[in-house]
CSV table of C-alpha atoms in Angstrom, one decimal:
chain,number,residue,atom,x,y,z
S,190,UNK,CA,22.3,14.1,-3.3
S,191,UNK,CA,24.4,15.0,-6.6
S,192,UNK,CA,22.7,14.9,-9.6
S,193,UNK,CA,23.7,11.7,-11.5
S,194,UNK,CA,22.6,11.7,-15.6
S,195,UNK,CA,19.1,10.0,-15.1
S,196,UNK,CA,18.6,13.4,-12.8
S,197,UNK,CA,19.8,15.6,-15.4
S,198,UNK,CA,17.2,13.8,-18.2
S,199,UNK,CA,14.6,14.2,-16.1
S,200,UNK,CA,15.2,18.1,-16.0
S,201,UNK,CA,15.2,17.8,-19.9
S,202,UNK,CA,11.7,15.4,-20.3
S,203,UNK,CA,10.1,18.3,-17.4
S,204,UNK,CA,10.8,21.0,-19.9
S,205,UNK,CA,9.1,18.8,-23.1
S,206,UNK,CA,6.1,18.2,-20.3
S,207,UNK,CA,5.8,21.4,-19.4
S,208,UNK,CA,6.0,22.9,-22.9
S,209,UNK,CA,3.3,20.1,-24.1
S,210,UNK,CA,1.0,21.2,-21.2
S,211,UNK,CA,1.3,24.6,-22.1
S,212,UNK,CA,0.7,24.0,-25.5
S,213,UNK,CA,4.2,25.7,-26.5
S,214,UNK,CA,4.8,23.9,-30.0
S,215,UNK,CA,7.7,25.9,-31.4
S,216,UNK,CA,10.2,25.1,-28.5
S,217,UNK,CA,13.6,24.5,-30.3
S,218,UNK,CA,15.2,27.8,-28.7
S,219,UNK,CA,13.7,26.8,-25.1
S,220,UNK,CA,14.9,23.4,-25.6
S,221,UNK,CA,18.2,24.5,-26.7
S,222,UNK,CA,18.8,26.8,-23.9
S,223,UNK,CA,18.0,24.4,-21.7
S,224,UNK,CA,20.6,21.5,-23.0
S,225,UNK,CA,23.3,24.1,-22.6
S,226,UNK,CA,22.5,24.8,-19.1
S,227,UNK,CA,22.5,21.4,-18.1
S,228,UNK,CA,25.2,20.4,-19.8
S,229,UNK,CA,27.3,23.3,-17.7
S,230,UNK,CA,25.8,22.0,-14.8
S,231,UNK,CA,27.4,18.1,-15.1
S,232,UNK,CA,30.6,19.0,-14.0
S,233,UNK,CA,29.3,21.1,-10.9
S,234,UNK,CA,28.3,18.9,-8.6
S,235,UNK,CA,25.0,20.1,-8.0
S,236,UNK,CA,21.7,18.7,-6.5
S,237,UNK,CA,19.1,18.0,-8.8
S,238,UNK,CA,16.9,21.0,-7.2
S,239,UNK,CA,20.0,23.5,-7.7
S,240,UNK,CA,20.1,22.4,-11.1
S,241,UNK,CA,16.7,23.0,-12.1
S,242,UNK,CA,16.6,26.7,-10.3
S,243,UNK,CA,18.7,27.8,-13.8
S,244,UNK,CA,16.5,25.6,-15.9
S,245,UNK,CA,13.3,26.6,-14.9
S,246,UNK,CA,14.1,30.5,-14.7
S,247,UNK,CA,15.4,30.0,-17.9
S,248,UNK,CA,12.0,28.7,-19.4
S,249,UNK,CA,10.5,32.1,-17.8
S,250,UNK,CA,12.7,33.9,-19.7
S,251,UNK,CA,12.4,32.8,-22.4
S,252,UNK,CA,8.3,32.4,-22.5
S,253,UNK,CA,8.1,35.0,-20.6
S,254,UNK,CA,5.5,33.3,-17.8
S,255,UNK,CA,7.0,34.3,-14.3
S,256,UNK,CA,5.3,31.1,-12.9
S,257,UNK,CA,4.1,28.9,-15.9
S,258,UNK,CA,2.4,26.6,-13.0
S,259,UNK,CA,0.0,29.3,-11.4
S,260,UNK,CA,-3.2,28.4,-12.8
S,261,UNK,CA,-2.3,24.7,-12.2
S,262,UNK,CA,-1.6,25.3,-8.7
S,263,UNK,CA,-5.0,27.0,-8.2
S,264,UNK,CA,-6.8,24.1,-9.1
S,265,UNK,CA,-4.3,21.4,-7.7
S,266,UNK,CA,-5.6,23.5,-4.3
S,267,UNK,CA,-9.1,22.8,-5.6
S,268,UNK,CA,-8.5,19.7,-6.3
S,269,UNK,CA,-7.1,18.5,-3.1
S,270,UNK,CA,-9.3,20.2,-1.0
S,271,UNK,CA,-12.4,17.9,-2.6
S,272,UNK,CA,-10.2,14.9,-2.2
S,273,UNK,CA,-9.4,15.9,1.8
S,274,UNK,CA,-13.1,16.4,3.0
S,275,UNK,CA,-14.0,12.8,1.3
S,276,UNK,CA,-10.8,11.4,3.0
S,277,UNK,CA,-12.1,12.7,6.3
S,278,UNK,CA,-15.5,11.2,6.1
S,279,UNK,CA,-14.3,8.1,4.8
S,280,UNK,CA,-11.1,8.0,6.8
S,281,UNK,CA,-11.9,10.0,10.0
S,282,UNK,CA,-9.4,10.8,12.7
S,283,UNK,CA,-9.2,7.8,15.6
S,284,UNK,CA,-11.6,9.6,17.9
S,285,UNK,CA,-15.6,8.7,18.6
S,286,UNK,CA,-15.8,12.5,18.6
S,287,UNK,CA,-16.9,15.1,15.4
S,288,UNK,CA,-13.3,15.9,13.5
S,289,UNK,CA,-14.7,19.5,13.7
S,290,UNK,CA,-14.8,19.5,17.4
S,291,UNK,CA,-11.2,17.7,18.0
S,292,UNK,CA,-9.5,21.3,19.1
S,293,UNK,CA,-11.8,20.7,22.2
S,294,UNK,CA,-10.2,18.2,23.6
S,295,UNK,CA,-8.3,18.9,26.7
S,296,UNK,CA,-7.1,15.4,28.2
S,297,UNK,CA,-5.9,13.3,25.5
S,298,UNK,CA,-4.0,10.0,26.6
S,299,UNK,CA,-0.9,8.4,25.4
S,300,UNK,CA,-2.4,5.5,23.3
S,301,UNK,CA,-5.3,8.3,21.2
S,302,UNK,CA,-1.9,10.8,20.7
S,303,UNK,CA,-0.1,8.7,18.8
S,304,UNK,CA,-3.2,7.2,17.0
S,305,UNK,CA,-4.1,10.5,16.5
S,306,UNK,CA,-0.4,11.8,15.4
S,307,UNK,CA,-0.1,8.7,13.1
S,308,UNK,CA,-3.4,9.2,11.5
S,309,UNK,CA,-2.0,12.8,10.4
S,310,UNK,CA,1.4,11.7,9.4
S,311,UNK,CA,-0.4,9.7,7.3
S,312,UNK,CA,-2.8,12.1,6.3
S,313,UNK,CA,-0.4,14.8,5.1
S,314,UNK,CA,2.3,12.1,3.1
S,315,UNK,CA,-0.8,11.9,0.3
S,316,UNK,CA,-0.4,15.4,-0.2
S,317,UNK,CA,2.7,14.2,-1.2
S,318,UNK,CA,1.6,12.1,-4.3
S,319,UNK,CA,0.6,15.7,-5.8
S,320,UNK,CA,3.5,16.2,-8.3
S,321,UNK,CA,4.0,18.2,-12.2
S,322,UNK,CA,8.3,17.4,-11.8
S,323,UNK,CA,9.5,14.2,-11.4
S,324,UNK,CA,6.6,12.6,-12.4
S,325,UNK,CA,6.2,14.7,-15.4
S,326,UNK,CA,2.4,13.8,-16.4
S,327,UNK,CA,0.5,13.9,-13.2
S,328,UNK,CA,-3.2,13.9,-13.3
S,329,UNK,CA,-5.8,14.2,-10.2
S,330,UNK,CA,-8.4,11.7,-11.7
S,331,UNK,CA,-5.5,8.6,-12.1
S,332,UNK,CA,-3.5,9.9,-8.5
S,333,UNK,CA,-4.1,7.1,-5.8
S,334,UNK,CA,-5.0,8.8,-2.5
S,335,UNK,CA,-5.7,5.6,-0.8
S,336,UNK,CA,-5.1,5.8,2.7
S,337,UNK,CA,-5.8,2.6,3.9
S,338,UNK,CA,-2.9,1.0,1.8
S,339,UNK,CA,-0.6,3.3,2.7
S,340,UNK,CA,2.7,2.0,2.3
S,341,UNK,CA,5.9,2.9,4.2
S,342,UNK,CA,9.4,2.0,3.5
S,343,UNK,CA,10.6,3.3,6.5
S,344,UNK,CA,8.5,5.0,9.2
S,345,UNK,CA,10.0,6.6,12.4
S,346,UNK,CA,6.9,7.8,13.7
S,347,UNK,CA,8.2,7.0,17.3
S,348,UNK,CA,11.2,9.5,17.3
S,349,UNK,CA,9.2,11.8,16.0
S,350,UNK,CA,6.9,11.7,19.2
S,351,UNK,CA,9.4,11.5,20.8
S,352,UNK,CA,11.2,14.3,19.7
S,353,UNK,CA,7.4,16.7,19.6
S,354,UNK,CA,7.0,16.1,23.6
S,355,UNK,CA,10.5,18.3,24.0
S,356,UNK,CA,9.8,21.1,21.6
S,357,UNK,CA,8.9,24.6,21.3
S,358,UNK,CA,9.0,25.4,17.8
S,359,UNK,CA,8.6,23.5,14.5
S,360,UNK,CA,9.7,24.7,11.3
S,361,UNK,CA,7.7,22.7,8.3
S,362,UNK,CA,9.4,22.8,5.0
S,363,UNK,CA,6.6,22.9,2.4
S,364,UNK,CA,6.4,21.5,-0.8
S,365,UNK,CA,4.0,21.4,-3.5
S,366,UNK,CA,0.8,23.7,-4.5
S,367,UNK,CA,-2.4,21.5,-3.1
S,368,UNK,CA,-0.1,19.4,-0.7
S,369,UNK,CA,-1.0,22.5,1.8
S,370,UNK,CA,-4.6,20.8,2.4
S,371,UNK,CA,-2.9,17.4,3.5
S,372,UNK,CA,-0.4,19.2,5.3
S,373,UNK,CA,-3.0,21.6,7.3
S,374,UNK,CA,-4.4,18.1,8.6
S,375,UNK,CA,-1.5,17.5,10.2
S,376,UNK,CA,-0.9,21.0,11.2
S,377,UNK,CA,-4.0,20.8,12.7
S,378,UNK,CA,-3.4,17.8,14.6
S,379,UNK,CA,0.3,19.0,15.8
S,380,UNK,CA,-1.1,22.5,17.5
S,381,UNK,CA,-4.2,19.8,19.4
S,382,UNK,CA,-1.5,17.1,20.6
S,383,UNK,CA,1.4,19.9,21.8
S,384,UNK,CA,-0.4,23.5,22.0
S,385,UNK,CA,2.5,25.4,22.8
S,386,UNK,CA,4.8,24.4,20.0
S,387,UNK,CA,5.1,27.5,17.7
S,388,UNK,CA,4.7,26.2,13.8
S,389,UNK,CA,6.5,28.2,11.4
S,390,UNK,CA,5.3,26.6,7.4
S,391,UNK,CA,7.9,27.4,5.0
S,392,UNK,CA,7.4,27.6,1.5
S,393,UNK,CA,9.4,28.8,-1.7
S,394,UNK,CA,10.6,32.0,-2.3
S,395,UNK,CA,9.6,32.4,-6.1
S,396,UNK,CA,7.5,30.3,-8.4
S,397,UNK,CA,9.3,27.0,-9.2
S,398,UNK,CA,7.4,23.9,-11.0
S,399,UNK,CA,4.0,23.4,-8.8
S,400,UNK,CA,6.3,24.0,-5.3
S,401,UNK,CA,4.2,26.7,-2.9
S,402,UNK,CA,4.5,30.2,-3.0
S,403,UNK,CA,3.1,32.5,-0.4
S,404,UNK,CA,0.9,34.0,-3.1
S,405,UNK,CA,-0.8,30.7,-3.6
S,406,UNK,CA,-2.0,30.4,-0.4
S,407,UNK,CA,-4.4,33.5,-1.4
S,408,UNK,CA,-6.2,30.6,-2.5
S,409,UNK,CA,-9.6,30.9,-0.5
S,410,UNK,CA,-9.6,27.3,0.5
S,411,UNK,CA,-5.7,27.6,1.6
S,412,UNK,CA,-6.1,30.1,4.0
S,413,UNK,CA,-7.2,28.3,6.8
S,414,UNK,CA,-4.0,27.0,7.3
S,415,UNK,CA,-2.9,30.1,9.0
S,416,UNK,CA,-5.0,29.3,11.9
S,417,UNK,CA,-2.4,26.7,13.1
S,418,UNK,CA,1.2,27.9,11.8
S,419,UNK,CA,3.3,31.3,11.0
S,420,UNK,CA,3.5,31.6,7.2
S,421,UNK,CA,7.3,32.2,5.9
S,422,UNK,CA,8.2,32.8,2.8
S,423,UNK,CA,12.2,30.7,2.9
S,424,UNK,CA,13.6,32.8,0.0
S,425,UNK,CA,14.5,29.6,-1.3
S,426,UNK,CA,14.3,29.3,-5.3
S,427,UNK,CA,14.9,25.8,-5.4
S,428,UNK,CA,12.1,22.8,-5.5
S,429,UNK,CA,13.8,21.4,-2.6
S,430,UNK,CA,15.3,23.4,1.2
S,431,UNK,CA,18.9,24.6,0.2
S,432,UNK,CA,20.1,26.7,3.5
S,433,UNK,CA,22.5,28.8,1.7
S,434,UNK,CA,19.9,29.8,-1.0
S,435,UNK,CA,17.2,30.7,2.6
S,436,UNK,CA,16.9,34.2,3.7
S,437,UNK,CA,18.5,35.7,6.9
S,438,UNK,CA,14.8,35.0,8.8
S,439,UNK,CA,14.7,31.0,8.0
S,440,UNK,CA,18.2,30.8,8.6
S,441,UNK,CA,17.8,32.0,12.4
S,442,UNK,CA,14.2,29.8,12.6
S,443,UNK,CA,16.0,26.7,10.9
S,444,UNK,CA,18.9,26.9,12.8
S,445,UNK,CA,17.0,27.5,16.5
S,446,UNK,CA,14.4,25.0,15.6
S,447,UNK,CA,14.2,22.1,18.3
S,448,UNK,CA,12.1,20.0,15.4
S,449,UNK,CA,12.1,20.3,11.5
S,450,UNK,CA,9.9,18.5,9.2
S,451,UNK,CA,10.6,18.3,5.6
S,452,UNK,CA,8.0,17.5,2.8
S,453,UNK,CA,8.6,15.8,-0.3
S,454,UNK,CA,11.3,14.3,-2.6
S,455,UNK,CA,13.2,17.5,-3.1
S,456,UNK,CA,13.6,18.3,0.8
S,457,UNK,CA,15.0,14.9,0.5
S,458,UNK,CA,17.5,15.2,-1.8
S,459,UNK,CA,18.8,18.6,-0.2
S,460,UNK,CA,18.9,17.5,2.9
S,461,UNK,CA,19.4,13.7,3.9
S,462,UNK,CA,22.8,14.1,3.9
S,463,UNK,CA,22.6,16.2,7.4
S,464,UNK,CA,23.6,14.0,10.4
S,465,UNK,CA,20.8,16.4,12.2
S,466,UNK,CA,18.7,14.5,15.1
S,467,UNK,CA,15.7,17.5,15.0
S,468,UNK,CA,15.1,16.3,10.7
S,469,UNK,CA,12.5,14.5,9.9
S,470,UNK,CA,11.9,13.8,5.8
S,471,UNK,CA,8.8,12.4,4.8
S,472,UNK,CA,7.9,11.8,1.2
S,473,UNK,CA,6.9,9.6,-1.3
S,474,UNK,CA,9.8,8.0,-3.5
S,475,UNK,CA,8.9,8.7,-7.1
S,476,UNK,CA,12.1,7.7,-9.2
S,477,UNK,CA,14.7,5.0,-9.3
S,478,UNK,CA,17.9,7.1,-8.8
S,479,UNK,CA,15.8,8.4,-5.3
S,480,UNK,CA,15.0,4.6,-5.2
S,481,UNK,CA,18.1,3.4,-5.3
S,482,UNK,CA,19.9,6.4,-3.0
S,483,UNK,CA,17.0,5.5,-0.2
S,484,UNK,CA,17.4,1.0,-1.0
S,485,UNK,CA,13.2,1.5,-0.8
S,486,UNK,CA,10.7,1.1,-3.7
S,487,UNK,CA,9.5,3.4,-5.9
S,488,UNK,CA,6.4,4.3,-5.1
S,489,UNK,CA,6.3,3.5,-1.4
S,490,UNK,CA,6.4,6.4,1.4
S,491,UNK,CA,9.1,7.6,3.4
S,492,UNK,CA,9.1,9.2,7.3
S,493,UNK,CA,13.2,9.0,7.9
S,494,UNK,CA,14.8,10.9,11.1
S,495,UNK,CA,17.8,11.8,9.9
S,496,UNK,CA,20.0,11.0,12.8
S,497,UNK,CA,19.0,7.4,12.3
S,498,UNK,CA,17.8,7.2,8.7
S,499,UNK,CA,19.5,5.6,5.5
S,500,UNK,CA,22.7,6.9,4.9
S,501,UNK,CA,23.1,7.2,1.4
């Protein structure tokens, strides 16, 4: 998706949000910098998240905080963490079964996979709501992590079965700090239903806004996520999966990947364009050019398989 002007005033309002939350009050020469770059970047052609890897470094620069988000991003983990152990007792997987007991089960039927496998989805596209970019002013204690009013836009759920029963190895593009607790629920429940499918769980390759870096997941409540995927660190320095911008090592796993699952909006707007039948983008749509690109709310969720998704 190219950046269109709302895209490139949203980088510019990120930068006054992030230098508020930081409590950066003399910001003329940050601000300036930034105007320069983006005004560069208009004739380009650029994605939104290719835009903003200038912007943002920028802003290190010139505060000198090589990832400004870090503390946030520890407690975001915190944070989520809390939220997924009250979702599970309140919103427990569709088994009679303890949750804690699930990996036990050896013959599970066609009707409790994809109850189970839907639950997950499910489960991991709240992580989703978790956001200090496009939202700009994102706070834990006014996020809605309702599950049982879930909406979806569009929900391809069934090719996505589908597609899991024939494959070996799944490469999961990550996407923000504290999404990793949603997402290890459905990590979780992917290595139950299919326990030979190899799970590789990509995240970025630098700090960038609150997007995961392997160094987050030092977290001590993150690290149980290794239990049910291969940690890789993409190289990518973007909020959102540019292949170009990926190391030599998730460039071979993306491009021998039966299945790939990418999280959240920036995943989306790098990649919807690929007439690929092993993508699958879910996220939650959380502006109006996104809104408008996708002819789906704001707000509402989004699970699109890319060979027969929206064309936009």
């Amino acid at each position: 998706m190219i950046a269109q002007s709302a895209c490139f005033d949203c980088l510019q309002r990120q930068i006054h949000s992030l230098c508020s939350l930081l409590q950066i009050h003399d910001n003329t020469h940050i601000t300036q910098k930034i105007c320069t770059i983006l005004e560069s970047a208009k004739s380009q052609s650029l994605m939104p998240p290719q835009i903003a890897i200038d912007v943002y470094e920028s802003f290190r620069q010139s505060t000198n905080l090589d990832d400004p988000f870090y503390e946030i991003k520890q407690e975001s983990i915190t944070q989520a963490h809390t939220i997924v152990q009250n979702l599970l007792r309140t919103c427990p997987p569709p088994f009679s079964q303890d949750s804690q007991n699930i990996e036990s089960m050896h013959d599970i039927n066609a009707d409790s996979t994809s109850a189970y496998l839907d639950w997950a989805v499910r489960m991991a596209i709240l992580g989703n709501v978790i956001d200090y970019g496009s939202q700009h002013s994102f706070d834990f204690k006014s996020a809605n992590f309702d599950f049982k009013n879930l909406v979806f836009a569009h929900y391809d759920i069934q090719a996505f079965q589908e597609k899991l029963t024939h494959s070996r190895t799944l490469l999961y593009l990550a996407d923000n700090a504290g999404e990793n607790i949603f997402d290890e629920i459905l990590l979780r429940a992917l290595k139950t239903l299919y326990p030979h499918l190899h799970i590789y769980y990509a995240v970025r390759g630098e700090p960038i806004i609150n997007d995961l870096t392997l160094k987050d997941l030092f977290h001590p409540l993150a690290q149980n996520i290794q239990k049910y995927c291969t940690l890789l660190d993409s190289g990518v320095r973007s909020p959102g999966f540019v292949y170009e911008d990926s190391n030599a090592q998730t460039q071979t796993i993306y491009n021998n990947a039966d299945v790939i699952l990418a999280k959240g909006m920036g995943n989306f707007e790098c990649l919807h364009t690929q007439n690929d039948e092993r993508l699958f983008l879910l996220f939650k749509v959380k502006c109006d050019v996104v809104a408008a690109c996708c002819g789906a709310p704001k707000g509402e969720m989004m699970f699109i398989h890319c060979k027969k998704g929206v064309v936009c």
